[in-house]
Structure formats: C-alpha cells, structure tokens
Amino acid sequence: MDKLKFYIDGAWVDPAVPSKLGIVNPATEETFAQISLGSRQDVDRAAKAARRAFATCSEASVEERLAYLRKIIEGFRARLPELARMMTLEMGAPITFATERQATVALFHFEEAARVLAHYQFEEPMGDEILRREPIGVCGLITPWNWPLNQVASKVAPALATGCTVVLKPSEIAPLSSMLFAEIVHDSGLPAGVFNLVNGDGPTVGEAIAAHPEIDMVSFTGSTTAGIRVAKLAADTVKRVAQELGGKSANIILADADLNAAVTQGVHACYTNGGQNCQSPTRMLIPRAQRDAAFEAARKAVDSIRLGDPLDPASTMGPMVSQAQFGKIQDLIQSGVDEGATLVAGGTGRPTNVNRGYYVRPDRVRRRHAKHADCPRGDLRAGAVDHQL
C-alpha cells in the first residue's frame, strides 16, 4: 500500500523531492505501506495554496461552511470502519477501541463543529460598537501518533467552521488514517486550497510550517522539547501558537475513597490506548496504610486486560506503536525496579503468546524490593508499571 502523494491545492501531487518512509504495523513488525517525506518546498506550495484559498474561504457564508462540514460528516460516517482499521494497522489500537473511540470521537468533533456553527454569532452589538469575530487565516496543524485522527479532527473541524484554511502535517508514524481523511475532504467538494496535507518529519516539515510567513497560526500537539522549538520558530512571524505538550498525570486517592474501585479505574485508565495517552493517571498516590490492598487491586485490574492481536475484537490492549516506544517502556519498567519499586504485574520482555510485535509481557510477577518495602509515602509508582509513560 503506497501513499506517496500529498494533497495540495485540491489535488494529489508528487513531492518536490522523492523520499520514502515505510510504515510499520506494530503488531507484526512488517512494513505494510510507504509514504513520502515532504520538504520545505512542499510546505511552501501548500501554504501558498492555503493563502490563495483564504481570500474567498474567509468570506463564505455560514450556510456554505455548514454544507461542506455536513458532507465531510457524511463521508466520515460511511468510511468509519475503514478509518478505524487503518488506525489499528498503523499504531496498534485494538479494533474495538479504534472503532468506538479513536474514529468515533474524531467524527464527534466535526458533528460538534457543525452544531456550534449553525447558531454561532460572529457579530454582536456592544453599546455603540459591533464585535466581529473573524477567521485567523492559514492554520498550520501538527498532530501526534497516539490519537492520529482525533487530533486531526479536533484541529481541522473548528478551522474549517470558522473560515480558516489548513496545512496539516500528521505524524509520520501514523499518517495513513489522515490520508484517508483527506480523501473524504476531497470528495466533499471543499474548494481547492482550503485543506492541504503534507507528510514529513518534525525537523523538516514541522519546522517549515512553524516558520512559514504565509501561515498565521500553528497548533501543535507533542513533546515539550518540540513545542519549545515550534514557539521559537513561530515568534519571528508573530504567529498565534496553540500547544498541547507533555506532562505527568497524578491520581490522588484519599482515605475515604472506595480503594478497590479507584485503583481499578486508575489502572484501566493507564492502559487505555495501550497506555499511550497524554492524560494517563500513571502516578497514583494512596494512603500509606492501604498500600498492600492497592497493590492487590492493581494486580487484579491488570489481570483483566486481554493483550493480543489488535484486529481481534476481544483484545483490549495491543502493541506499543513502535520499536522505540517499546524500548522506552522496557527501560521504564527496569528503572522503576532499580529505584526500589515493587513490580506487581507484567514485566519486561515479549509475551509468551506472541512471537512478533511490540508487546510488553503481561504475565504476573511478584517482586518486592527491600528498598521499597517500607515506602513512607504509599506511592503506587509501580502498581501497574507496564505503561508508566
């Protein structure tokens, strides 16, 4: 499956400089598709197309914008199973989760944008004045791999609804669902140049978007390090910048809480989407006296998770998205143990029931480190350490 073209100015076009990248199925470690990596020339072409389109797109009526959004929604609904399956193949989300959450929540963004747009007041009187809300302009959108279509939709839908034009760079790790989405946009009849897609890596295409003088706003979701670079590049052209960056999610369970329910829910939340969520509550803090009970609840919660082929509807957890992410998790597990954590479920190494794919071992392990045996804080740092991202 080769997807070597970019969507620019209403057409699928060849990259300025040929450069291919294989897309790996993390469940099988097989390269099942190829994309092209873009260059600054490709971003320049897309940005100029978006600038030309903005002149008329920004003046389109609410009814015209609604008509395009509704056509995108219609196409999205028709191809939702295909979109979900593509995300399973490209980043390993279990097919049930990919269908019910990954793809469906992405659709919700467009449905909500259309609902809000239908009644939104772009002008309102304020005394003797009129407050008028206008589209920002050309929006450069840079999205991550862990929610590949949801993050695209959450940025593209409001941009189109407000009359902006778009240059999108999806993650090069999981770009194929976004390319299917571009086909839906094309079929909707959206005018040429309003939506553009250029694949590529962050240092080349991402930085070109952040720095391009024809782009008025950049929206970035990713690491803090990359976010700092985006902000610096955007500053020279005084772009508006919206960022969702890295963080650490605390989960504080107080003494009067239902400990078993709270720990179970917390562990399951950590494992959602293979643990690859920005809001995973991975740092669970509990009362010291309830430490052992919390460990047991965490172990049972992990036992209920079914790890396996992500295309199997019964699987509730698939592989890590890549070899690099798999290695990161292995290192985190080991560092937790080395620092004195108690490993109550899972462990390093590939599961015994699979011989390929980036899976963390799910079998139970009971290990108590003397250094951690009398942990005064009751910090459940390794209660479900498999996916402590």
mmCIF file of C-alpha atoms in Angstrom:
data_model
loop_
_atom_site.group_PDB
_atom_site.id
_atom_site.type_symbol
_atom_site.label_atom_id
_atom_site.label_comp_id
_atom_site.label_asym_id
_atom_site.label_seq_id
_atom_site.Cartn_x
_atom_site.Cartn_y
_atom_site.Cartn_z
ATOM 1 C CA MET A 1 0.000 0.000 0.000
ATOM 2 C CA ASP A 2 1.820 3.095 -1.215
ATOM 3 C CA LYS A 3 0.557 6.606 -0.388
ATOM 4 C CA LEU A 4 3.329 8.650 -1.940
ATOM 5 C CA LYS A 5 1.456 11.822 -2.890
ATOM 6 C CA PHE A 6 0.474 14.904 -0.911
ATOM 7 C CA TYR A 7 -2.880 16.663 -1.020
ATOM 8 C CA ILE A 8 -2.200 20.245 -2.086
ATOM 9 C CA ASP A 9 -4.498 22.791 -3.726
ATOM 10 C CA GLY A 10 -7.305 20.300 -4.279
ATOM 11 C CA ALA A 11 -5.228 17.560 -5.925
ATOM 12 C CA TRP A 12 -2.934 14.659 -5.080
ATOM 13 C CA VAL A 13 0.549 15.737 -6.148
ATOM 14 C CA ASP A 14 4.055 14.295 -6.153
ATOM 15 C CA PRO A 15 6.566 15.565 -3.600
ATOM 16 C CA ALA A 16 9.138 18.108 -4.743
ATOM 17 C CA VAL A 17 11.953 15.741 -3.761
ATOM 18 C CA PRO A 18 11.294 11.964 -3.684
ATOM 19 C CA SER A 19 11.934 10.485 -0.252
ATOM 20 C CA LYS A 20 10.122 7.391 1.009
ATOM 21 C CA LEU A 21 9.373 6.123 4.503
ATOM 22 C CA GLY A 22 7.973 2.699 5.391
ATOM 23 C CA ILE A 23 5.014 2.475 7.774
ATOM 24 C CA VAL A 24 5.301 -0.460 10.175
ATOM 25 C CA ASN A 25 2.415 -2.463 11.612
ATOM 26 C CA PRO A 26 3.451 -2.626 15.301
ATOM 27 C CA ALA A 27 1.618 -5.929 15.837
ATOM 28 C CA THR A 28 3.585 -7.775 13.163
ATOM 29 C CA GLU A 29 6.727 -5.612 12.726
ATOM 30 C CA GLU A 30 6.034 -5.670 8.979
ATOM 31 C CA THR A 31 6.244 -2.655 6.689
ATOM 32 C CA PHE A 32 2.820 -2.587 5.076
ATOM 33 C CA ALA A 33 2.813 0.837 3.410
ATOM 34 C CA GLN A 34 5.035 3.644 2.214
ATOM 35 C CA ILE A 35 4.621 7.400 2.323
ATOM 36 C CA SER A 36 6.708 10.276 1.051
ATOM 37 C CA LEU A 37 8.538 12.620 3.386
ATOM 38 C CA GLY A 38 7.989 16.218 2.424
ATOM 39 C CA SER A 39 10.361 19.152 2.153
ATOM 40 C CA ARG A 40 10.250 22.900 2.681
ATOM 41 C CA GLN A 41 9.252 23.252 -0.975
ATOM 42 C CA ASP A 42 6.154 21.125 -0.369
ATOM 43 C CA VAL A 43 5.187 23.201 2.678
ATOM 44 C CA ASP A 44 5.705 26.391 0.681
ATOM 45 C CA ARG A 45 3.429 25.116 -2.082
ATOM 46 C CA ALA A 46 0.742 24.115 0.413
ATOM 47 C CA ALA A 47 0.951 27.359 2.391
ATOM 48 C CA LYS A 48 0.639 29.489 -0.742
ATOM 49 C CA ALA A 49 -2.350 27.442 -1.896
ATOM 50 C CA ALA A 50 -3.967 27.924 1.508
ATOM 51 C CA ARG A 51 -3.282 31.666 1.369
ATOM 52 C CA ARG A 52 -4.925 31.990 -2.043
ATOM 53 C CA ALA A 53 -7.938 29.980 -0.892
ATOM 54 C CA PHE A 54 -8.326 32.048 2.269
ATOM 55 C CA ALA A 55 -9.342 35.128 0.289
ATOM 56 C CA THR A 56 -12.643 33.519 -0.673
ATOM 57 C CA CYS A 57 -12.978 30.885 2.052
ATOM 58 C CA SER A 58 -12.966 33.543 4.769
ATOM 59 C CA GLU A 59 -15.949 35.246 3.125
ATOM 60 C CA ALA A 60 -18.034 32.098 2.725
ATOM 61 C CA SER A 61 -21.404 32.195 4.442
ATOM 62 C CA VAL A 62 -22.277 30.073 7.444
ATOM 63 C CA GLU A 63 -24.614 28.047 5.221
ATOM 64 C CA GLU A 64 -21.786 27.295 2.778
ATOM 65 C CA ARG A 65 -19.437 26.195 5.551
ATOM 66 C CA LEU A 66 -22.153 24.048 7.104
ATOM 67 C CA ALA A 67 -22.793 22.363 3.762
ATOM 68 C CA TYR A 68 -19.140 21.329 3.467
ATOM 69 C CA LEU A 69 -18.956 20.159 7.079
ATOM 70 C CA ARG A 70 -22.063 18.034 6.614
ATOM 71 C CA LYS A 71 -20.599 16.419 3.508
ATOM 72 C CA ILE A 72 -17.406 15.631 5.426
ATOM 73 C CA ILE A 73 -19.506 14.146 8.247
ATOM 74 C CA GLU A 74 -21.436 12.031 5.753
ATOM 75 C CA GLY A 75 -18.244 10.716 4.176
ATOM 76 C CA PHE A 76 -16.678 10.129 7.588
ATOM 77 C CA ARG A 77 -19.624 8.032 8.735
ATOM 78 C CA ALA A 78 -19.563 5.978 5.555
ATOM 79 C CA ARG A 79 -15.852 5.198 5.913
ATOM 80 C CA LEU A 80 -15.629 4.950 9.694
ATOM 81 C CA PRO A 81 -14.864 1.184 9.748
ATOM 82 C CA GLU A 82 -12.092 1.724 7.196
ATOM 83 C CA LEU A 83 -10.642 4.616 9.200
ATOM 84 C CA ALA A 84 -10.705 2.568 12.405
ATOM 85 C CA ARG A 85 -8.993 -0.406 10.785
ATOM 86 C CA MET A 86 -6.298 1.828 9.355
ATOM 87 C CA MET A 87 -5.504 3.197 12.815
ATOM 88 C CA THR A 88 -5.280 -0.334 14.159
ATOM 89 C CA LEU A 89 -2.781 -1.203 11.444
ATOM 90 C CA GLU A 90 -0.665 1.930 11.764
ATOM 91 C CA MET A 91 -0.490 2.402 15.544
ATOM 92 C CA GLY A 92 -1.850 -0.768 17.156
ATOM 93 C CA ALA A 93 -5.052 0.406 18.838
ATOM 94 C CA PRO A 94 -7.395 -2.591 19.346
ATOM 95 C CA ILE A 95 -10.049 -2.585 16.644
ATOM 96 C CA THR A 96 -12.934 -2.220 19.099
ATOM 97 C CA PHE A 97 -11.274 0.776 20.725
ATOM 98 C CA ALA A 98 -10.275 2.201 17.352
ATOM 99 C CA THR A 99 -13.876 1.985 16.172
ATOM 100 C CA GLU A 100 -15.732 3.088 19.298
ATOM 101 C CA ARG A 101 -13.255 5.716 20.482
ATOM 102 C CA GLN A 102 -10.495 6.649 18.042
ATOM 103 C CA ALA A 103 -12.643 7.045 14.920
ATOM 104 C CA THR A 104 -15.987 7.835 16.542
ATOM 105 C CA VAL A 105 -14.661 10.613 18.774
ATOM 106 C CA ALA A 106 -12.944 12.141 15.734
ATOM 107 C CA LEU A 107 -16.314 12.176 13.997
ATOM 108 C CA PHE A 108 -17.841 13.847 17.049
ATOM 109 C CA HIS A 109 -15.506 16.840 16.570
ATOM 110 C CA PHE A 110 -16.999 17.520 13.153
ATOM 111 C CA GLU A 111 -20.538 16.976 14.372
ATOM 112 C CA GLU A 112 -19.961 19.370 17.264
ATOM 113 C CA ALA A 113 -18.332 21.972 14.999
ATOM 114 C CA ALA A 114 -21.386 21.863 12.724
ATOM 115 C CA ARG A 115 -23.762 22.110 15.694
ATOM 116 C CA VAL A 116 -21.975 25.152 17.125
ATOM 117 C CA LEU A 117 -21.551 26.841 13.753
ATOM 118 C CA ALA A 118 -25.258 26.646 12.967
ATOM 119 C CA HIS A 119 -26.067 29.086 15.789
ATOM 120 C CA TYR A 120 -22.793 30.910 16.359
ATOM 121 C CA GLN A 121 -22.911 34.710 16.468
ATOM 122 C CA PHE A 122 -19.935 36.055 14.557
ATOM 123 C CA GLU A 123 -21.197 39.611 15.168
ATOM 124 C CA GLU A 124 -22.840 41.102 18.232
ATOM 125 C CA PRO A 125 -23.542 44.691 19.322
ATOM 126 C CA MET A 126 -21.612 46.120 22.273
ATOM 127 C CA GLY A 127 -23.076 49.535 23.034
ATOM 128 C CA ASP A 128 -22.293 51.760 20.075
ATOM 129 C CA GLU A 129 -19.799 49.239 18.741
ATOM 130 C CA ILE A 130 -20.006 45.892 16.966
ATOM 131 C CA LEU A 131 -17.827 42.971 17.997
ATOM 132 C CA ARG A 132 -16.950 40.906 14.933
ATOM 133 C CA ARG A 133 -15.137 37.584 15.146
ATOM 134 C CA GLU A 134 -13.077 36.843 12.040
ATOM 135 C CA PRO A 135 -11.099 33.789 10.892
ATOM 136 C CA ILE A 136 -7.419 33.890 11.861
ATOM 137 C CA GLY A 137 -6.128 32.887 8.436
ATOM 138 C CA VAL A 138 -3.938 29.991 7.352
ATOM 139 C CA CYS A 139 -3.545 27.436 10.144
ATOM 140 C CA GLY A 140 -0.590 25.063 10.322
ATOM 141 C CA LEU A 141 -1.639 21.919 12.200
ATOM 142 C CA ILE A 142 0.901 19.404 13.538
ATOM 143 C CA THR A 143 -0.596 16.270 15.090
ATOM 144 C CA PRO A 144 0.704 13.218 17.054
ATOM 145 C CA TRP A 145 0.553 9.476 16.503
ATOM 146 C CA ASN A 146 -1.286 8.309 19.637
ATOM 147 C CA TRP A 147 -4.713 9.679 18.619
ATOM 148 C CA PRO A 148 -3.939 10.199 14.952
ATOM 149 C CA LEU A 149 -7.396 11.033 13.629
ATOM 150 C CA ASN A 150 -8.926 12.504 16.771
ATOM 151 C CA GLN A 151 -6.217 15.168 16.991
ATOM 152 C CA VAL A 152 -6.560 15.945 13.292
ATOM 153 C CA ALA A 153 -10.325 16.364 13.630
ATOM 154 C CA SER A 154 -10.081 18.464 16.803
ATOM 155 C CA LYS A 155 -7.943 20.976 14.893
ATOM 156 C CA VAL A 156 -9.348 20.798 11.354
ATOM 157 C CA ALA A 157 -13.069 20.923 12.235
ATOM 158 C CA PRO A 158 -13.066 24.292 14.041
ATOM 159 C CA ALA A 159 -10.634 25.737 11.499
ATOM 160 C CA LEU A 160 -12.976 24.942 8.600
ATOM 161 C CA ALA A 161 -16.040 26.018 10.570
ATOM 162 C CA THR A 162 -14.596 29.478 11.208
ATOM 163 C CA GLY A 163 -13.430 30.079 7.636
ATOM 164 C CA CYS A 164 -9.730 29.325 8.049
ATOM 165 C CA THR A 165 -7.612 27.324 5.643
ATOM 166 C CA VAL A 166 -5.322 24.489 6.672
ATOM 167 C CA VAL A 167 -1.884 22.980 6.145
ATOM 168 C CA LEU A 168 -1.803 19.662 8.032
ATOM 169 C CA LYS A 169 1.212 17.572 8.975
ATOM 170 C CA PRO A 170 0.111 14.301 10.573
ATOM 171 C CA SER A 171 2.619 12.162 12.441
ATOM 172 C CA GLU A 172 4.889 10.274 10.073
ATOM 173 C CA ILE A 173 4.486 7.236 12.352
ATOM 174 C CA ALA A 174 0.708 7.009 11.818
ATOM 175 C CA PRO A 175 -0.217 9.107 8.759
ATOM 176 C CA LEU A 176 -2.458 6.759 6.778
ATOM 177 C CA SER A 177 -5.756 7.457 8.538
ATOM 178 C CA SER A 178 -5.169 11.159 7.870
ATOM 179 C CA MET A 179 -4.660 10.422 4.193
ATOM 180 C CA LEU A 180 -7.976 8.574 4.111
ATOM 181 C CA PHE A 181 -9.497 11.605 5.782
ATOM 182 C CA ALA A 182 -8.037 13.804 3.028
ATOM 183 C CA GLU A 183 -9.906 11.645 0.508
ATOM 184 C CA ILE A 184 -13.120 12.334 2.424
ATOM 185 C CA VAL A 185 -12.387 16.060 2.351
ATOM 186 C CA HIS A 186 -11.732 15.916 -1.395
ATOM 187 C CA ASP A 187 -14.996 14.066 -2.023
ATOM 188 C CA SER A 188 -16.885 16.707 -0.023
ATOM 189 C CA GLY A 189 -16.169 19.264 -2.730
ATOM 190 C CA LEU A 190 -14.311 21.630 -0.405
ATOM 191 C CA PRO A 191 -12.699 24.317 -2.610
ATOM 192 C CA ALA A 192 -9.097 23.776 -3.691
ATOM 193 C CA GLY A 193 -6.515 25.026 -1.221
ATOM 194 C CA VAL A 194 -8.768 25.143 1.825
ATOM 195 C CA PHE A 195 -7.343 21.858 3.144
ATOM 196 C CA ASN A 196 -3.797 20.688 2.395
ATOM 197 C CA LEU A 197 -1.801 17.722 3.712
ATOM 198 C CA VAL A 198 1.981 17.308 3.619
ATOM 199 C CA ASN A 199 3.590 14.295 5.257
ATOM 200 C CA GLY A 200 7.013 14.561 6.804
ATOM 201 C CA ASP A 201 9.080 14.652 9.960
ATOM 202 C CA GLY A 202 9.206 17.367 12.581
ATOM 203 C CA PRO A 203 12.659 18.821 11.892
ATOM 204 C CA THR A 204 11.815 19.359 8.215
ATOM 205 C CA VAL A 205 8.090 19.741 7.556
ATOM 206 C CA GLY A 206 7.060 20.636 11.105
ATOM 207 C CA GLU A 207 9.645 23.377 11.387
ATOM 208 C CA ALA A 208 8.831 24.680 7.913
ATOM 209 C CA ILE A 209 5.171 25.033 8.934
ATOM 210 C CA ALA A 210 6.062 26.801 12.187
ATOM 211 C CA ALA A 211 8.321 29.284 10.403
ATOM 212 C CA HIS A 212 6.428 29.884 7.151
ATOM 213 C CA PRO A 213 5.445 33.555 6.677
ATOM 214 C CA GLU A 214 2.149 32.674 4.939
ATOM 215 C CA ILE A 215 0.914 30.710 7.973
ATOM 216 C CA ASP A 216 -0.868 32.811 10.596
ATOM 217 C CA MET A 217 -1.314 30.270 13.375
ATOM 218 C CA VAL A 218 0.334 26.992 14.328
ATOM 219 C CA SER A 219 -1.335 24.343 16.510
ATOM 220 C CA PHE A 220 0.997 21.665 17.839
ATOM 221 C CA THR A 221 0.445 18.562 19.954
ATOM 222 C CA GLY A 222 3.571 16.695 21.040
ATOM 223 C CA SER A 223 6.596 16.818 23.296
ATOM 224 C CA THR A 224 7.635 19.828 25.335
ATOM 225 C CA THR A 225 11.021 19.899 23.617
ATOM 226 C CA ALA A 226 9.444 20.100 20.173
ATOM 227 C CA GLY A 227 6.892 22.613 21.436
ATOM 228 C CA ILE A 228 9.646 24.974 22.530
ATOM 229 C CA ARG A 229 11.163 24.770 19.058
ATOM 230 C CA VAL A 230 7.780 25.452 17.418
ATOM 231 C CA ALA A 231 7.206 28.526 19.599
ATOM 232 C CA LYS A 232 10.628 29.955 18.805
ATOM 233 C CA LEU A 233 10.206 29.470 15.057
ATOM 234 C CA ALA A 234 6.713 30.986 15.143
ATOM 235 C CA ALA A 235 7.890 34.060 17.021
ATOM 236 C CA ASP A 236 9.724 35.577 14.049
ATOM 237 C CA THR A 237 6.447 35.995 12.146
ATOM 238 C CA VAL A 238 4.378 36.703 15.285
ATOM 239 C CA LYS A 239 2.133 33.698 14.754
ATOM 240 C CA ARG A 240 -0.562 32.705 17.155
ATOM 241 C CA VAL A 241 0.544 29.472 18.813
ATOM 242 C CA ALA A 242 -1.623 26.807 20.484
ATOM 243 C CA GLN A 243 0.164 23.876 22.098
ATOM 244 C CA GLU A 244 -0.670 20.695 23.987
ATOM 245 C CA LEU A 245 2.584 19.411 25.429
ATOM 246 C CA GLY A 246 3.906 16.735 27.761
ATOM 247 C CA GLY A 247 3.117 16.395 31.431
ATOM 248 C CA LYS A 248 2.729 13.939 34.280
ATOM 249 C CA SER A 249 -0.707 12.890 35.481
ATOM 250 C CA ALA A 250 -1.202 12.476 39.223
ATOM 251 C CA ASN A 251 -4.002 10.289 40.574
ATOM 252 C CA ILE A 252 -4.620 11.037 44.266
ATOM 253 C CA ILE A 253 -6.818 8.583 46.159
ATOM 254 C CA LEU A 254 -7.934 9.800 49.592
ATOM 255 C CA ALA A 255 -8.621 7.658 52.641
ATOM 256 C CA ASP A 256 -12.419 7.784 52.372
ATOM 257 C CA ALA A 257 -12.486 6.614 48.720
ATOM 258 C CA ASP A 258 -13.545 3.145 47.599
ATOM 259 C CA LEU A 259 -9.961 1.937 47.239
ATOM 260 C CA ASN A 260 -10.638 -1.112 45.088
ATOM 261 C CA ALA A 261 -12.839 0.797 42.646
ATOM 262 C CA ALA A 262 -10.493 3.792 42.492
ATOM 263 C CA VAL A 263 -7.357 1.712 41.913
ATOM 264 C CA THR A 264 -9.108 -0.497 39.338
ATOM 265 C CA GLN A 265 -10.385 2.511 37.420
ATOM 266 C CA GLY A 266 -6.992 4.188 37.635
ATOM 267 C CA VAL A 267 -5.128 1.165 36.295
ATOM 268 C CA HIS A 268 -7.584 0.680 33.433
ATOM 269 C CA ALA A 269 -7.235 4.368 32.575
ATOM 270 C CA CYS A 270 -3.458 3.889 32.421
ATOM 271 C CA TYR A 271 -3.808 1.008 29.976
ATOM 272 C CA THR A 272 -6.338 2.732 27.694
ATOM 273 C CA ASN A 273 -4.945 3.056 24.174
ATOM 274 C CA GLY A 274 -2.005 0.888 25.185
ATOM 275 C CA GLY A 275 -1.031 3.397 27.870
ATOM 276 C CA GLN A 276 -0.249 5.876 25.125
ATOM 277 C CA ASN A 277 -2.431 8.756 26.333
ATOM 278 C CA CYS A 278 -1.293 12.203 27.375
ATOM 279 C CA GLN A 279 -3.756 12.170 30.287
ATOM 280 C CA SER A 280 -2.991 8.691 31.672
ATOM 281 C CA PRO A 281 -3.115 8.900 35.515
ATOM 282 C CA THR A 282 0.141 6.986 35.904
ATOM 283 C CA ARG A 283 1.313 8.411 39.242
ATOM 284 C CA MET A 284 -1.106 7.023 41.804
ATOM 285 C CA LEU A 285 -0.788 8.367 45.369
ATOM 286 C CA ILE A 286 -2.539 6.401 48.126
ATOM 287 C CA PRO A 287 -2.742 6.378 51.931
ATOM 288 C CA ARG A 288 0.259 4.536 53.372
ATOM 289 C CA ALA A 289 -1.919 2.094 55.342
ATOM 290 C CA GLN A 290 -3.676 0.922 52.167
ATOM 291 C CA ARG A 291 -0.555 0.130 50.187
ATOM 292 C CA ASP A 292 -0.835 -3.668 50.131
ATOM 293 C CA ALA A 293 -4.558 -3.600 49.331
ATOM 294 C CA ALA A 294 -3.875 -1.164 46.490
ATOM 295 C CA PHE A 295 -1.162 -3.398 45.078
ATOM 296 C CA GLU A 296 -3.533 -6.358 45.070
ATOM 297 C CA ALA A 297 -6.284 -4.321 43.402
ATOM 298 C CA ALA A 298 -3.799 -3.156 40.763
ATOM 299 C CA ARG A 299 -2.660 -6.719 40.082
ATOM 300 C CA LYS A 300 -6.241 -7.908 39.605
ATOM 301 C CA ALA A 301 -7.005 -4.969 37.346
ATOM 302 C CA VAL A 302 -4.072 -5.846 35.095
ATOM 303 C CA ASP A 303 -5.166 -9.500 35.046
ATOM 304 C CA SER A 304 -8.470 -8.457 33.463
ATOM 305 C CA ILE A 305 -6.767 -6.806 30.475
ATOM 306 C CA ARG A 306 -6.632 -9.015 27.396
ATOM 307 C CA LEU A 307 -3.483 -8.418 25.387
ATOM 308 C CA GLY A 308 -3.418 -9.787 21.842
ATOM 309 C CA ASP A 309 -3.882 -9.219 18.136
ATOM 310 C CA PRO A 310 -5.372 -5.712 17.820
ATOM 311 C CA LEU A 311 -7.579 -6.872 14.945
ATOM 312 C CA ASP A 312 -9.256 -9.356 17.307
ATOM 313 C CA PRO A 313 -12.372 -7.625 18.720
ATOM 314 C CA ALA A 314 -11.794 -9.387 22.048
ATOM 315 C CA SER A 315 -8.375 -7.775 22.581
ATOM 316 C CA THR A 316 -8.405 -4.824 24.961
ATOM 317 C CA MET A 317 -4.752 -3.930 24.538
ATOM 318 C CA GLY A 318 -2.469 -4.086 21.521
ATOM 319 C CA PRO A 319 1.226 -3.387 20.964
ATOM 320 C CA MET A 320 3.262 -0.246 21.515
ATOM 321 C CA VAL A 321 3.297 1.943 18.436
ATOM 322 C CA SER A 322 6.955 1.383 17.540
ATOM 323 C CA GLN A 323 10.210 -0.301 18.466
ATOM 324 C CA ALA A 324 11.383 2.963 20.019
ATOM 325 C CA GLN A 325 8.281 3.214 22.228
ATOM 326 C CA PHE A 326 8.564 -0.462 23.174
ATOM 327 C CA GLY A 327 12.176 0.098 24.231
ATOM 328 C CA LYS A 328 11.187 3.144 26.241
ATOM 329 C CA ILE A 329 8.616 1.146 28.195
ATOM 330 C CA GLN A 330 11.092 -1.665 28.840
ATOM 331 C CA ASP A 331 13.551 0.877 30.236
ATOM 332 C CA LEU A 332 10.882 2.499 32.412
ATOM 333 C CA ILE A 333 9.904 -0.842 33.931
ATOM 334 C CA GLN A 334 13.502 -1.679 34.719
ATOM 335 C CA SER A 335 14.299 1.777 36.088
ATOM 336 C CA GLY A 336 11.273 1.558 38.375
ATOM 337 C CA VAL A 337 12.502 -1.730 39.807
ATOM 338 C CA ASP A 338 16.070 -0.430 40.078
ATOM 339 C CA GLU A 339 14.835 2.578 42.043
ATOM 340 C CA GLY A 340 13.053 0.355 44.544
ATOM 341 C CA ALA A 341 9.560 -0.048 43.128
ATOM 342 C CA THR A 342 7.510 -3.186 43.670
ATOM 343 C CA LEU A 343 6.543 -4.880 40.434
ATOM 344 C CA VAL A 344 3.126 -6.468 40.939
ATOM 345 C CA ALA A 345 2.079 -7.207 37.341
ATOM 346 C CA GLY A 346 3.741 -7.565 33.974
ATOM 347 C CA GLY A 347 7.429 -7.205 33.319
ATOM 348 C CA THR A 348 9.998 -6.747 30.603
ATOM 349 C CA GLY A 349 10.253 -8.910 27.501
ATOM 350 C CA ARG A 350 7.877 -10.136 24.823
ATOM 351 C CA PRO A 351 4.716 -12.024 25.901
ATOM 352 C CA THR A 352 4.925 -15.799 25.614
ATOM 353 C CA ASN A 353 1.832 -15.994 23.380
ATOM 354 C CA VAL A 354 3.202 -13.804 20.555
ATOM 355 C CA ASN A 355 6.406 -14.070 18.560
ATOM 356 C CA ARG A 356 6.230 -10.715 16.791
ATOM 357 C CA GLY A 357 5.137 -7.195 17.589
ATOM 358 C CA TYR A 358 5.992 -4.584 20.178
ATOM 359 C CA TYR A 359 4.214 -6.090 23.164
ATOM 360 C CA VAL A 360 5.101 -5.773 26.836
ATOM 361 C CA ARG A 361 4.910 -9.035 28.776
ATOM 362 C CA PRO A 362 1.548 -9.325 30.558
ATOM 363 C CA ASP A 363 2.192 -12.328 32.839
ATOM 364 C CA ARG A 364 2.076 -11.729 36.557
ATOM 365 C CA VAL A 365 5.263 -11.222 38.551
ATOM 366 C CA ARG A 366 5.516 -10.766 42.308
ATOM 367 C CA ARG A 367 8.687 -8.959 43.275
ATOM 368 C CA ARG A 368 9.355 -6.823 46.321
ATOM 369 C CA HIS A 369 12.494 -4.730 46.595
ATOM 370 C CA ALA A 370 13.807 -4.258 50.118
ATOM 371 C CA LYS A 371 14.468 -0.567 49.487
ATOM 372 C CA HIS A 372 10.786 -0.025 48.749
ATOM 373 C CA ALA A 373 9.266 -2.340 51.333
ATOM 374 C CA ASP A 374 8.603 0.463 53.816
ATOM 375 C CA CYS A 375 7.815 3.230 51.358
ATOM 376 C CA PRO A 376 6.557 6.031 53.659
ATOM 377 C CA ARG A 377 4.559 7.856 51.018
ATOM 378 C CA GLY A 378 2.384 4.958 49.891
ATOM 379 C CA ASP A 379 3.282 5.941 46.324
ATOM 380 C CA LEU A 380 1.997 3.247 43.942
ATOM 381 C CA ARG A 381 4.778 4.012 41.487
ATOM 382 C CA ALA A 382 4.910 0.546 40.013
ATOM 383 C CA GLY A 383 1.498 -0.885 40.811
ATOM 384 C CA ALA A 384 0.903 -1.210 37.060
ATOM 385 C CA VAL A 385 4.267 -0.140 35.764
ATOM 386 C CA ASP A 386 3.975 -1.657 32.278
ATOM 387 C CA HIS A 387 2.819 1.627 30.753
ATOM 388 C CA GLN A 388 4.106 4.331 33.027
ATOM 389 C CA LEU A 389 4.688 6.885 30.253
#
